[in-house]
Short mmCIF file of C-alpha atoms in Angstrom, two decimals:
data_model
loop_
_atom_site.label_atom_id
_atom_site.label_comp_id
_atom_site.label_asym_id
_atom_site.label_seq_id
_atom_site.Cartn_x
_atom_site.Cartn_y
_atom_site.Cartn_z
CA UNK A 1 215.67 41.91 -219.98
CA UNK A 2 214.96 45.58 -220.47
CA UNK A 3 212.38 45.75 -217.79
CA UNK A 4 214.57 44.63 -214.83
CA UNK A 5 217.80 46.36 -215.93
CA UNK A 6 215.46 49.18 -215.86
CA UNK A 7 214.16 48.86 -212.28
CA UNK A 8 217.78 48.27 -211.08
CA UNK A 9 218.79 51.71 -212.78
CA UNK A 10 216.23 53.52 -211.31
CA UNK A 11 216.72 51.88 -207.80
CA UNK A 12 220.36 52.55 -208.04
CA UNK A 13 219.31 56.37 -208.97
CA UNK A 14 217.11 56.37 -206.02
CA UNK A 15 219.50 54.85 -203.45
CA UNK A 16 222.13 57.63 -204.30
CA UNK A 17 219.39 60.76 -204.10
CA UNK A 18 218.52 59.01 -200.80
CA UNK A 19 222.58 59.00 -199.93
CA UNK A 20 223.07 62.92 -201.28
CA UNK A 21 220.18 63.82 -198.67
CA UNK A 22 221.90 61.77 -196.15
CA UNK A 23 225.01 63.28 -196.53
CA UNK A 24 223.45 67.19 -197.13
CA UNK A 25 221.97 66.53 -193.78
CA UNK A 26 224.78 65.18 -192.06
CA UNK A 27 226.60 68.44 -193.26
CA UNK A 28 224.17 70.97 -192.38
CA UNK A 29 222.42 69.35 -189.32
CA UNK A 30 225.66 70.12 -187.00
CA UNK A 31 225.09 73.74 -187.83
CA UNK A 32 221.78 73.60 -187.69
CA UNK A 33 221.74 72.78 -184.21
CA UNK A 34 224.59 74.81 -183.07
CA UNK A 35 222.46 77.98 -184.65
CA UNK A 36 219.41 77.03 -182.91
CA UNK A 37 221.82 77.03 -179.22
CA UNK A 38 223.61 80.24 -180.14
CA UNK A 39 220.38 81.88 -181.01
CA UNK A 40 218.68 80.58 -177.38
CA UNK A 41 221.84 81.25 -175.73
CA UNK A 42 221.78 84.95 -177.16
CA UNK A 43 217.65 85.45 -176.17
CA UNK A 44 218.39 83.85 -173.09
CA UNK A 45 221.66 86.15 -172.03
CA UNK A 46 219.90 89.56 -171.09
CA UNK A 47 218.20 87.63 -168.18
CA UNK A 48 220.87 85.49 -167.54
CA UNK A 49 222.94 88.29 -166.95
CA UNK A 50 220.63 90.32 -164.88
CA UNK A 51 219.83 87.23 -162.52
CA UNK A 52 223.69 86.86 -162.29
CA UNK A 53 223.93 90.56 -161.47
CA UNK A 54 221.17 90.25 -158.36
CA UNK A 55 222.82 87.07 -157.15
CA UNK A 56 226.75 86.71 -157.77
CA UNK A 57 227.18 89.05 -154.83
CA UNK A 58 225.34 87.02 -152.46
CA UNK A 59 226.28 83.62 -153.81
CA UNK A 60 230.05 84.58 -152.86
CA UNK A 61 229.14 86.04 -149.32
CA UNK A 62 227.49 82.52 -148.92
CA UNK A 63 230.40 80.41 -150.30
CA UNK A 64 232.76 82.70 -147.71
CA UNK A 65 230.00 81.86 -144.78
CA UNK A 66 229.98 78.02 -146.29
CA UNK A 67 234.25 78.06 -145.78
CA UNK A 68 234.70 79.58 -143.03
CA UNK A 69 232.21 77.28 -140.93
CA UNK A 70 233.44 74.21 -142.66
CA UNK A 71 237.39 75.00 -141.39
CA UNK A 72 236.01 76.14 -138.28
CA UNK A 73 234.41 72.36 -137.51
CA UNK A 74 237.64 70.77 -138.50
CA UNK A 75 239.92 73.09 -136.43
CA UNK A 76 237.61 72.17 -133.95
CA UNK A 77 238.12 68.32 -134.84
CA UNK A 78 242.02 68.67 -135.14
CA UNK A 79 242.53 71.10 -132.30
CA UNK A 80 244.62 72.68 -135.07
CA UNK A 81 245.41 73.29 -139.26
CA UNK A 82 246.26 69.58 -140.59
CA UNK A 83 248.06 71.77 -143.83
CA UNK A 84 251.50 73.15 -143.26
CA UNK A 85 253.82 74.19 -145.72
CA UNK A 86 257.03 72.92 -144.43
CA UNK A 87 258.92 69.62 -145.60
CA UNK A 88 258.53 66.90 -142.46
CA UNK A 89 261.91 66.86 -141.58
CA UNK A 90 261.54 67.50 -137.59
CA UNK A 91 259.05 64.32 -137.61
CA UNK A 92 260.07 61.16 -137.34
CA UNK A 93 257.05 59.08 -136.14
CA UNK A 94 256.05 58.56 -139.50
CA UNK A 95 254.79 55.64 -140.55
CA UNK A 96 252.61 56.32 -143.99
CA UNK A 97 252.92 58.75 -146.83
CA UNK A 98 250.78 59.44 -149.83
CA UNK A 99 249.65 62.03 -152.24
CA UNK A 100 246.67 64.28 -151.50
CA UNK A 101 244.90 66.74 -153.57
CA UNK A 102 241.82 69.31 -154.82
CA UNK A 103 241.05 71.37 -157.04
CA UNK A 104 238.55 73.56 -158.13
CA UNK A 105 237.52 76.05 -161.40
CA UNK A 106 236.09 79.25 -160.45
CA UNK A 107 234.97 82.09 -162.13
CA UNK A 108 233.50 85.84 -162.13
CA UNK A 109 230.44 86.68 -163.01
CA UNK A 110 230.08 88.92 -165.81
CA UNK A 111 228.56 91.15 -163.82
CA UNK A 112 231.69 91.19 -162.01
CA UNK A 113 233.82 91.30 -165.26
CA UNK A 114 232.18 94.25 -165.92
CA UNK A 115 232.77 96.00 -162.48
CA UNK A 116 236.12 94.62 -162.77
CA UNK A 117 236.84 96.77 -166.12
CA UNK A 118 235.91 99.79 -164.91
CA UNK A 119 237.89 99.08 -161.87
CA UNK A 120 240.83 98.61 -164.40
CA UNK A 121 240.24 102.03 -166.40
CA UNK A 122 240.59 103.76 -162.85
CA UNK A 123 243.63 101.14 -161.44
CA UNK A 124 244.43 100.69 -158.18
CA UNK A 125 243.18 97.24 -156.46
CA UNK A 126 239.96 95.16 -158.18
CA UNK A 127 238.80 94.09 -154.81
CA UNK A 128 235.79 91.78 -156.78
CA UNK A 129 237.98 89.73 -158.58
CA UNK A 130 240.35 89.33 -155.95
CA UNK A 131 237.27 88.28 -153.41
CA UNK A 132 236.45 85.47 -156.35
CA UNK A 133 239.68 83.97 -156.75
CA UNK A 134 240.40 84.08 -152.92
CA UNK A 135 237.35 82.86 -151.96
CA UNK A 136 237.65 79.75 -154.70
CA UNK A 137 241.65 79.43 -152.72
CA UNK A 138 239.75 78.98 -149.29
CA UNK A 139 237.19 76.65 -150.63
CA UNK A 140 240.03 74.74 -152.29
CA UNK A 141 242.39 74.15 -149.10
CA UNK A 142 239.24 72.98 -147.12
CA UNK A 143 238.26 70.41 -149.88
CA UNK A 144 242.35 69.59 -149.33
CA UNK A 145 241.46 69.18 -145.37
CA UNK A 146 238.17 66.99 -145.99
CA UNK A 147 239.93 65.16 -148.52
CA UNK A 148 243.13 64.35 -146.48
CA UNK A 149 240.56 63.45 -143.36
CA UNK A 150 238.58 61.33 -145.51
CA UNK A 151 241.50 59.36 -146.67
CA UNK A 152 242.37 58.95 -143.04
CA UNK A 153 245.69 61.29 -142.93
CA UNK A 154 246.62 62.94 -139.69
CA UNK A 155 248.61 65.66 -141.32
CA UNK A 156 249.24 67.28 -144.41
CA UNK A 157 252.97 68.49 -145.26
CA UNK A 158 254.54 70.37 -148.15
CA UNK A 159 250.94 72.04 -149.49
CA UNK A 160 251.70 73.62 -152.78
CA UNK A 161 248.67 75.85 -154.63
CA UNK A 162 248.66 76.65 -158.15
CA UNK A 163 246.73 78.55 -159.90
CA UNK A 164 246.14 78.05 -163.82
CA UNK A 165 244.32 79.73 -166.45
CA UNK A 166 241.09 77.89 -167.95
CA UNK A 167 241.35 79.88 -171.16
CA UNK A 168 244.22 80.44 -173.63
CA UNK A 169 245.39 84.43 -173.27
CA UNK A 170 244.99 84.06 -177.17
CA UNK A 171 241.48 83.31 -177.76
CA UNK A 172 238.37 85.97 -176.50
CA UNK A 173 235.80 83.52 -176.57
CA UNK A 174 235.06 80.44 -173.81
CA UNK A 175 234.89 80.33 -169.92
CA UNK A 176 236.26 82.92 -167.87
CA UNK A 177 237.66 80.92 -165.01
CA UNK A 178 240.79 80.34 -163.03
CA UNK A 179 241.39 77.00 -161.63
CA UNK A 180 242.79 76.18 -158.18
CA UNK A 181 245.19 73.17 -157.40
CA UNK A 182 246.32 72.60 -153.86
CA UNK A 183 248.22 69.44 -153.25
CA UNK A 184 250.19 68.03 -150.56
CA UNK A 185 251.98 64.75 -148.90
CA UNK A 186 249.41 63.48 -146.25
CA UNK A 187 251.11 62.10 -143.58
CA UNK A 188 249.76 58.95 -140.59
CA UNK A 189 252.12 59.42 -136.83
CA UNK A 190 252.81 55.65 -135.90
CA UNK A 191 251.94 56.45 -132.12
CA UNK B 1 242.94 59.41 -152.90
CA UNK B 2 245.42 56.14 -152.57
CA UNK B 3 248.42 56.98 -150.66
CA UNK B 4 249.53 53.98 -153.38
CA UNK B 5 248.52 53.79 -156.88
CA UNK B 6 249.57 50.18 -158.58
CA UNK B 7 251.72 49.67 -155.57
CA UNK B 8 253.78 52.48 -156.40
CA UNK B 9 254.49 55.19 -153.34
CA UNK B 10 253.61 58.63 -154.60
CA UNK B 11 254.27 61.82 -151.94
CA UNK B 12 255.47 65.04 -153.15
CA UNK B 13 257.78 65.51 -150.55
CA UNK B 14 261.42 65.41 -151.30
CA UNK B 15 261.96 62.14 -149.21
CA UNK B 16 259.58 59.98 -147.84
CA UNK B 17 258.71 60.64 -144.55
CA UNK B 18 259.27 58.01 -142.16
CA UNK B 19 261.38 55.88 -145.18
CA UNK B 20 264.66 55.78 -146.58
CA UNK B 21 265.36 56.32 -150.51
CA UNK B 22 268.37 53.84 -151.57
CA UNK B 23 268.83 54.46 -155.46
CA UNK B 24 267.34 57.16 -157.65
CA UNK B 25 266.17 55.99 -161.13
CA UNK B 26 265.37 59.48 -163.23
CA UNK B 27 262.83 61.53 -164.09
CA UNK B 28 259.24 60.26 -164.62
CA UNK B 29 256.34 61.99 -166.02
CA UNK B 30 252.75 61.37 -167.44
CA UNK B 31 250.42 63.81 -169.21
CA UNK B 32 246.88 63.79 -170.80
CA UNK B 33 244.35 65.99 -172.48
CA UNK B 34 241.20 66.01 -171.89
CA UNK B 35 237.75 67.73 -172.65
CA UNK B 36 234.09 67.97 -172.17
CA UNK B 37 231.17 67.32 -174.50
CA UNK B 38 230.05 70.55 -175.89
CA UNK B 39 226.47 70.03 -173.74
CA UNK B 40 228.53 70.46 -170.17
CA UNK B 41 230.75 72.92 -172.37
CA UNK B 42 227.80 74.92 -173.10
CA UNK B 43 226.29 74.78 -169.26
CA UNK B 44 229.35 76.08 -168.12
CA UNK B 45 229.22 78.98 -170.60
CA UNK B 46 226.05 79.72 -169.30
CA UNK B 47 227.18 79.08 -165.40
CA UNK B 48 230.08 81.44 -166.06
CA UNK B 49 227.93 84.51 -166.78
CA UNK B 50 226.54 83.92 -163.23
CA UNK B 51 229.76 83.28 -161.65
CA UNK B 52 230.81 81.14 -159.16
CA UNK B 53 232.14 77.59 -159.33
CA UNK B 54 232.03 75.67 -162.65
CA UNK B 55 231.83 72.15 -161.51
CA UNK B 56 232.04 70.63 -164.85
CA UNK B 57 235.72 71.83 -165.37
CA UNK B 58 236.48 70.65 -161.82
CA UNK B 59 235.42 67.00 -162.61
CA UNK B 60 237.30 67.55 -165.90
CA UNK B 61 240.63 68.47 -164.01
CA UNK B 62 239.92 66.22 -161.14
CA UNK B 63 239.69 63.22 -163.79
CA UNK B 64 242.70 64.84 -165.81
CA UNK B 65 245.02 64.64 -163.13
CA UNK B 66 244.02 60.81 -161.83
CA UNK B 67 244.79 60.09 -165.79
CA UNK B 68 248.40 62.07 -165.49
CA UNK B 69 249.01 60.66 -162.39
CA UNK B 70 248.34 57.08 -163.34
CA UNK B 71 250.21 57.19 -166.31
CA UNK B 72 253.40 58.49 -164.23
CA UNK B 73 253.11 55.57 -162.13
CA UNK B 74 252.93 53.67 -165.33
CA UNK B 75 256.29 54.72 -166.42
CA UNK B 76 257.78 54.49 -163.58
CA UNK B 77 256.61 51.10 -163.21
CA UNK B 78 258.76 50.26 -166.38
CA UNK B 79 261.76 51.21 -164.31
CA UNK B 80 260.75 48.85 -161.74
CA UNK B 81 260.74 51.77 -159.20
CA UNK B 82 258.73 51.62 -155.49
CA UNK B 83 258.12 55.26 -155.12
CA UNK B 84 258.02 58.76 -157.12
CA UNK B 85 259.18 61.43 -154.70
CA UNK B 86 258.88 65.02 -155.24
CA UNK B 87 255.63 65.34 -157.50
CA UNK B 88 255.19 68.60 -159.55
CA UNK B 89 252.16 69.25 -161.09
CA UNK B 90 251.89 71.54 -164.36
CA UNK B 91 248.33 72.72 -166.47
CA UNK B 92 247.89 74.53 -169.56
CA UNK B 93 245.19 75.58 -171.65
CA UNK B 94 245.36 74.61 -175.02
CA UNK B 95 241.75 75.76 -175.61
CA UNK B 96 238.70 77.12 -173.86
CA UNK B 97 237.67 73.75 -172.43
CA UNK B 98 240.39 71.39 -173.08
CA UNK B 99 242.88 71.03 -170.23
CA UNK B 100 246.41 69.16 -170.76
CA UNK B 101 247.76 68.10 -167.80
CA UNK B 102 251.33 67.12 -166.80
CA UNK B 103 252.72 65.43 -163.81
CA UNK B 104 256.12 64.61 -162.96
CA UNK B 105 258.34 63.26 -160.33
CA UNK B 106 261.47 61.12 -159.59
CA UNK B 107 261.71 57.33 -159.29
CA UNK B 108 263.55 56.12 -156.74
CA UNK B 109 263.47 52.68 -154.27
CA UNK B 110 262.85 52.74 -151.19
CA UNK B 111 263.46 50.41 -147.97
#
């Protein structure tokens, strides 16, 4: 009678021990993983920062070039810019309409943030941020044109462009970026 | 990029071009809060050092927007609306890496 009860007790205590380790592991593992990731982040940060210092200016120039090329292609295809901000009051030959939108999240590199901070000390216009945001805006407007053409719309009327912050003002951490969002109503002419 | 979502026409103009609105049914809205998983957040953090477009968050907001529009349309369908006009969007950042999207408009009937 004693033996089975003993073994079962031992089994129970082993099970409890195992469970404690299991729970401990589950509690600690996320922190271990996070600390590992942050260590990697901290170690690689200087290298990525220097790379961004070298590459980010060039990246923006490439983006501007790319957007300009695509924009001129669209103009050549359509003969004019399909976007307009007015409500289509004067158009009477519209057969079909629907919502189109495009968006993108753009952020300055940390090197540009540093330049911007220095610029901020002296005041005046901070050209580097203006460049980043206006490039993003041009890119999103081009995407809107491409989306509208892909959906088969002839024109896009009542275009609105919104900008929203990705990080809340209160938090210092997180990604520094701005979301640009453009939307409008695609229309199709009946003739 | 559909012109008609679940049989409801969605436009952001005050009137529907080429159609006549017969009845206004009230304001309809849809909202959603979405986030990407930690891996993508960390990747975006790295990408942010170099600058440029953060494709993970572009994707996140695109999905969130589609969600919000779909919910707005579902709201309009409960009112038996055939179209939603004058659609506006609002975005707010609750914490870093999460986005709240809010879409609203006026539900109408048109002929």
